[in-house]
């Protein structure tokens, strides 16, 4: 029997998936639609590289960031 792709349930605005921490907000404020390197985010935010990397992974999982080539991230095309 073939496996069907999993679908994520629709989340509400009050769900934990949509809430962001103050550090995540700092990262989102630094990111542009064209993209920014993680190094520039570290410099702009004052957070450690390890913290930025961890937060970027979480924001990607939440659909708030997209990964680009060259260790860069940008805002998703749909918002």
mmCIF file of N, CA, C and O in Angstrom, residues 5-33:
data_model
loop_
_atom_site.group_PDB
_atom_site.id
_atom_site.type_symbol
_atom_site.label_atom_id
_atom_site.label_comp_id
_atom_site.label_asym_id
_atom_site.label_seq_id
_atom_site.Cartn_x
_atom_site.Cartn_y
_atom_site.Cartn_z
ATOM 1 N N UNK A 5 1.430 11.382 1.530
ATOM 2 C CA UNK A 5 2.152 12.440 2.245
ATOM 3 C C UNK A 5 1.377 12.914 3.456
ATOM 4 O O UNK A 5 0.147 12.972 3.431
ATOM 5 N N UNK A 6 2.104 13.224 4.507
ATOM 6 C CA UNK A 6 1.479 13.743 5.716
ATOM 7 C C UNK A 6 1.105 15.198 5.507
ATOM 8 O O UNK A 6 1.825 15.950 4.868
ATOM 9 N N UNK A 7 -0.001 15.599 6.057
ATOM 10 C CA UNK A 7 -0.419 16.993 5.996
ATOM 11 C C UNK A 7 -0.441 17.547 7.399
ATOM 12 O O UNK A 7 -0.949 16.920 8.312
ATOM 13 N N UNK A 8 0.132 18.719 7.542
ATOM 14 C CA UNK A 8 0.131 19.378 8.835
ATOM 15 C C UNK A 8 -1.258 19.947 9.077
ATOM 16 O O UNK A 8 -1.872 20.503 8.165
ATOM 17 N N UNK A 9 -1.769 19.828 10.297
ATOM 18 C CA UNK A 9 -3.068 20.420 10.587
ATOM 19 C C UNK A 9 -2.985 21.942 10.516
ATOM 20 O O UNK A 9 -1.930 22.527 10.775
ATOM 21 N N UNK A 10 -4.083 22.548 10.138
ATOM 22 C CA UNK A 10 -4.135 24.014 10.117
ATOM 23 C C UNK A 10 -3.947 24.515 11.537
ATOM 24 O O UNK A 10 -4.574 24.037 12.465
ATOM 25 N N UNK A 11 -3.054 25.468 11.694
ATOM 26 C CA UNK A 11 -2.817 25.992 13.036
ATOM 27 C C UNK A 11 -3.533 27.319 13.209
ATOM 28 O O UNK A 11 -3.804 28.034 12.257
ATOM 29 N N UNK A 12 -3.810 27.627 14.441
ATOM 30 C CA UNK A 12 -4.453 28.894 14.742
ATOM 31 C C UNK A 12 -3.392 29.899 15.150
ATOM 32 O O UNK A 12 -2.266 29.530 15.459
ATOM 33 N N UNK A 13 -3.733 31.154 15.166
ATOM 34 C CA UNK A 13 -2.746 32.170 15.507
ATOM 35 C C UNK A 13 -2.271 32.062 16.946
ATOM 36 O O UNK A 13 -1.209 32.559 17.270
ATOM 37 N N UNK A 14 -3.018 31.415 17.807
ATOM 38 C CA UNK A 14 -2.621 31.281 19.206
ATOM 39 C C UNK A 14 -1.814 30.016 19.473
ATOM 40 O O UNK A 14 -1.445 29.763 20.596
ATOM 41 N N UNK A 15 -1.553 29.224 18.423
ATOM 42 C CA UNK A 15 -0.851 27.970 18.637
ATOM 43 C C UNK A 15 0.639 28.226 18.882
ATOM 44 O O UNK A 15 1.189 29.226 18.437
ATOM 45 N N UNK A 16 1.316 27.310 19.566
ATOM 46 C CA UNK A 16 2.741 27.478 19.828
ATOM 47 C C UNK A 16 3.572 27.565 18.549
ATOM 48 O O UNK A 16 4.607 28.197 18.529
ATOM 49 N N UNK A 17 3.111 26.938 17.465
ATOM 50 C CA UNK A 17 3.850 26.971 16.205
ATOM 51 C C UNK A 17 3.949 28.383 15.649
ATOM 52 O O UNK A 17 4.870 28.714 14.922
ATOM 53 N N UNK A 18 2.972 29.233 15.939
ATOM 54 C CA UNK A 18 2.948 30.580 15.390
ATOM 55 C C UNK A 18 3.510 31.629 16.338
ATOM 56 O O UNK A 18 3.757 32.747 15.926
ATOM 57 N N UNK A 19 3.704 31.275 17.596
ATOM 58 C CA UNK A 19 4.248 32.253 18.530
ATOM 59 C C UNK A 19 5.754 32.354 18.321
ATOM 60 O O UNK A 19 6.413 31.393 17.954
ATOM 61 N N UNK A 20 6.280 33.539 18.519
ATOM 62 C CA UNK A 20 7.718 33.716 18.365
ATOM 63 C C UNK A 20 8.293 34.359 19.613
ATOM 64 O O UNK A 20 7.639 35.149 20.281
ATOM 65 N N UNK A 21 9.530 33.994 19.895
ATOM 66 C CA UNK A 21 10.222 34.534 21.065
ATOM 67 C C UNK A 21 10.821 35.898 20.706
ATOM 68 O O UNK A 21 10.932 36.250 19.528
ATOM 69 N N UNK A 22 11.252 36.650 21.709
ATOM 70 C CA UNK A 22 11.925 37.923 21.419
ATOM 71 C C UNK A 22 13.176 37.743 20.548
ATOM 72 O O UNK A 22 13.439 38.564 19.676
ATOM 73 N N UNK A 23 13.931 36.668 20.772
ATOM 74 C CA UNK A 23 15.117 36.418 19.948
ATOM 75 C C UNK A 23 14.731 36.098 18.510
ATOM 76 O O UNK A 23 15.398 36.533 17.562
ATOM 77 N N UNK A 24 13.652 35.331 18.319
ATOM 78 C CA UNK A 24 13.178 35.046 16.966
ATOM 79 C C UNK A 24 12.721 36.337 16.281
ATOM 80 O O UNK A 24 12.972 36.531 15.087
ATOM 81 N N UNK A 25 12.088 37.212 17.030
ATOM 82 C CA UNK A 25 11.650 38.493 16.472
ATOM 83 C C UNK A 25 12.850 39.320 16.014
ATOM 84 O O UNK A 25 12.788 39.976 14.969
ATOM 85 N N UNK A 26 13.948 39.278 16.768
ATOM 86 C CA UNK A 26 15.177 39.971 16.361
ATOM 87 C C UNK A 26 15.671 39.455 15.011
ATOM 88 O O UNK A 26 16.066 40.236 14.145
ATOM 89 N N UNK A 27 15.646 38.152 14.855
ATOM 90 C CA UNK A 27 16.103 37.547 13.603
ATOM 91 C C UNK A 27 15.183 37.944 12.460
ATOM 92 O O UNK A 27 15.642 38.362 11.391
ATOM 93 N N UNK A 28 13.886 37.833 12.668
ATOM 94 C CA UNK A 28 12.941 38.179 11.608
ATOM 95 C C UNK A 28 13.053 39.642 11.207
ATOM 96 O O UNK A 28 12.877 39.993 10.036
ATOM 97 N N UNK A 29 13.389 40.498 12.137
ATOM 98 C CA UNK A 29 13.544 41.917 11.842
ATOM 99 C C UNK A 29 14.756 42.158 10.933
ATOM 100 O O UNK A 29 14.751 43.072 10.112
ATOM 101 N N UNK A 30 15.783 41.329 11.076
ATOM 102 C CA UNK A 30 17.001 41.477 10.282
ATOM 103 C C UNK A 30 16.881 40.875 8.883
ATOM 104 O O UNK A 30 17.601 41.267 7.973
ATOM 105 N N UNK A 31 15.965 39.926 8.700
ATOM 106 C CA UNK A 31 15.871 39.195 7.439
ATOM 107 C C UNK A 31 15.075 40.001 6.410
ATOM 108 O O UNK A 31 14.076 40.629 6.732
ATOM 109 N N UNK A 32 15.550 39.944 5.170
ATOM 110 C CA UNK A 32 14.872 40.621 4.062
ATOM 111 C C UNK A 32 14.326 39.591 3.085
ATOM 112 O O UNK A 32 14.674 38.410 3.151
ATOM 113 N N UNK A 33 13.507 40.046 2.160
ATOM 114 C CA UNK A 33 12.961 39.151 1.130
ATOM 115 C C UNK A 33 14.066 38.660 0.201
ATOM 116 O O UNK A 33 13.978 37.563 -0.348
#
